[in-house]
Amino acid sequence: MHTIFADLSIFNPYNAPRFEFMSLAHAGAVAVLIVLLLAMFMYRQKLRSSESAR
């Protein structure tokens, strides 16, 4: 298992593209998580408001 420091190493040019891809994938995963959390929150708010309207 390699550390993030190995990917960040400036002295190894072969690591640069892989690190860029990994950071892109990581950012995508974080964005998906945030969207899922927002959707769950909005869904709960909608349920709560529909219950109070009854």
N, C-alpha and C. Protein backbone atom coordinates (compact mmCIF):
# COMPACT_ATOMS: atom_id res chain seq x y z
N MET A 1 0.85 -1.19 0.00
CA MET A 1 0.00 0.00 0.00
C MET A 1 0.88 1.23 0.00
N HIS A 2 0.67 2.08 -1.00
CA HIS A 2 1.51 3.28 -1.09
C HIS A 2 0.82 4.45 -0.40
N THR A 3 1.64 5.38 0.06
CA THR A 3 1.09 6.55 0.75
C THR A 3 0.81 7.66 -0.25
N ILE A 4 0.09 8.68 0.19
CA ILE A 4 -0.20 9.81 -0.70
C ILE A 4 1.06 10.60 -1.00
N PHE A 5 2.05 10.51 -0.11
CA PHE A 5 3.31 11.22 -0.35
C PHE A 5 4.03 10.66 -1.56
N ALA A 6 3.87 9.37 -1.81
CA ALA A 6 4.50 8.77 -2.98
C ALA A 6 3.88 9.36 -4.24
N ASP A 7 2.56 9.60 -4.22
CA ASP A 7 1.90 10.19 -5.38
C ASP A 7 2.27 11.66 -5.55
N LEU A 8 2.49 12.34 -4.42
CA LEU A 8 2.78 13.77 -4.47
C LEU A 8 4.23 14.06 -4.79
N SER A 9 5.06 13.00 -4.85
CA SER A 9 6.49 13.20 -5.05
C SER A 9 6.77 13.97 -6.34
N ILE A 10 7.45 15.10 -6.21
CA ILE A 10 7.79 15.92 -7.38
C ILE A 10 8.90 15.26 -8.18
N PHE A 11 9.72 14.44 -7.50
CA PHE A 11 10.90 13.87 -8.15
C PHE A 11 10.54 12.70 -9.05
N ASN A 12 9.32 12.21 -8.99
CA ASN A 12 8.92 11.09 -9.82
C ASN A 12 7.89 11.55 -10.85
N PRO A 13 8.31 11.79 -12.10
CA PRO A 13 7.37 12.31 -13.11
C PRO A 13 6.30 11.30 -13.50
N TYR A 14 6.57 10.01 -13.29
CA TYR A 14 5.60 8.99 -13.68
C TYR A 14 4.36 9.01 -12.78
N ASN A 15 4.49 9.61 -11.60
CA ASN A 15 3.37 9.63 -10.67
C ASN A 15 2.37 10.75 -10.98
N ALA A 16 2.80 11.74 -11.73
CA ALA A 16 1.95 12.92 -11.94
C ALA A 16 0.60 12.59 -12.57
N PRO A 17 0.53 11.88 -13.70
CA PRO A 17 -0.78 11.63 -14.32
C PRO A 17 -1.68 10.77 -13.44
N ARG A 18 -1.09 9.78 -12.77
CA ARG A 18 -1.89 8.91 -11.93
C ARG A 18 -2.48 9.70 -10.75
N PHE A 19 -1.66 10.58 -10.17
CA PHE A 19 -2.16 11.38 -9.05
C PHE A 19 -3.30 12.29 -9.52
N GLU A 20 -3.16 12.85 -10.73
CA GLU A 20 -4.21 13.72 -11.24
C GLU A 20 -5.51 12.93 -11.40
N PHE A 21 -5.40 11.73 -11.94
CA PHE A 21 -6.59 10.89 -12.12
C PHE A 21 -7.21 10.53 -10.76
N MET A 22 -6.34 10.18 -9.80
CA MET A 22 -6.84 9.80 -8.49
C MET A 22 -7.56 10.97 -7.82
N SER A 23 -7.00 12.18 -7.94
CA SER A 23 -7.64 13.33 -7.32
C SER A 23 -8.98 13.63 -7.99
N LEU A 24 -9.03 13.43 -9.33
CA LEU A 24 -10.29 13.64 -10.05
C LEU A 24 -11.33 12.63 -9.57
N ALA A 25 -10.93 11.38 -9.44
CA ALA A 25 -11.86 10.35 -8.97
C ALA A 25 -12.31 10.64 -7.55
N HIS A 26 -11.38 11.10 -6.72
CA HIS A 26 -11.71 11.42 -5.33
C HIS A 26 -12.71 12.57 -5.28
N ALA A 27 -12.46 13.61 -6.10
CA ALA A 27 -13.37 14.75 -6.13
C ALA A 27 -14.76 14.32 -6.60
N GLY A 28 -14.79 13.42 -7.58
CA GLY A 28 -16.08 12.92 -8.07
C GLY A 28 -16.83 12.16 -6.99
N ALA A 29 -16.11 11.34 -6.24
CA ALA A 29 -16.75 10.57 -5.17
C ALA A 29 -17.30 11.51 -4.09
N VAL A 30 -16.53 12.53 -3.75
CA VAL A 30 -16.98 13.50 -2.73
C VAL A 30 -18.22 14.23 -3.23
N ALA A 31 -18.22 14.62 -4.52
CA ALA A 31 -19.38 15.32 -5.08
C ALA A 31 -20.62 14.44 -5.03
N VAL A 32 -20.46 13.16 -5.37
CA VAL A 32 -21.60 12.23 -5.35
C VAL A 32 -22.14 12.10 -3.92
N LEU A 33 -21.23 12.00 -2.95
CA LEU A 33 -21.66 11.89 -1.55
C LEU A 33 -22.45 13.11 -1.13
N ILE A 34 -21.95 14.31 -1.49
CA ILE A 34 -22.62 15.55 -1.12
C ILE A 34 -24.00 15.61 -1.75
N VAL A 35 -24.10 15.23 -3.02
CA VAL A 35 -25.39 15.26 -3.71
C VAL A 35 -26.37 14.29 -3.04
N LEU A 36 -25.87 13.10 -2.68
CA LEU A 36 -26.74 12.12 -2.02
C LEU A 36 -27.25 12.66 -0.68
N LEU A 37 -26.35 13.27 0.09
CA LEU A 37 -26.76 13.82 1.38
C LEU A 37 -27.79 14.93 1.19
N LEU A 38 -27.57 15.80 0.20
CA LEU A 38 -28.52 16.87 -0.08
C LEU A 38 -29.87 16.30 -0.48
N ALA A 39 -29.86 15.28 -1.34
CA ALA A 39 -31.12 14.69 -1.79
C ALA A 39 -31.88 14.09 -0.61
N MET A 40 -31.17 13.40 0.29
CA MET A 40 -31.82 12.82 1.46
C MET A 40 -32.41 13.90 2.34
N PHE A 41 -31.66 14.98 2.53
CA PHE A 41 -32.13 16.08 3.37
C PHE A 41 -33.39 16.72 2.76
N MET A 42 -33.36 16.98 1.45
CA MET A 42 -34.51 17.59 0.78
C MET A 42 -35.72 16.67 0.87
N TYR A 43 -35.50 15.36 0.69
CA TYR A 43 -36.59 14.39 0.75
C TYR A 43 -37.23 14.39 2.14
N ARG A 44 -36.39 14.46 3.17
CA ARG A 44 -36.92 14.49 4.54
C ARG A 44 -37.73 15.75 4.77
N GLN A 45 -37.21 16.88 4.29
CA GLN A 45 -37.92 18.15 4.46
C GLN A 45 -39.28 18.08 3.77
N LYS A 46 -39.31 17.48 2.57
CA LYS A 46 -40.56 17.36 1.82
C LYS A 46 -41.55 16.50 2.59
N LEU A 47 -41.07 15.37 3.14
CA LEU A 47 -41.95 14.49 3.92
C LEU A 47 -42.52 15.24 5.13
N ARG A 48 -41.65 15.99 5.81
CA ARG A 48 -42.07 16.71 7.00
C ARG A 48 -43.13 17.76 6.65
N SER A 49 -42.91 18.49 5.57
CA SER A 49 -43.85 19.55 5.18
C SER A 49 -45.18 18.95 4.75
N SER A 50 -45.16 17.79 4.07
CA SER A 50 -46.41 17.17 3.64
C SER A 50 -47.18 16.63 4.85
N GLU A 51 -46.44 16.19 5.88
CA GLU A 51 -47.11 15.70 7.08
C GLU A 51 -47.78 16.85 7.83
N SER A 52 -47.14 17.98 7.90
CA SER A 52 -47.70 19.12 8.62
C SER A 52 -48.89 19.72 7.85
N ALA A 53 -48.91 19.54 6.53
CA ALA A 53 -49.99 20.09 5.72
C ALA A 53 -51.28 19.29 5.92
N ARG A 54 -51.15 18.02 6.32
CA ARG A 54 -52.33 17.19 6.50
C ARG A 54 -53.22 17.68 7.63
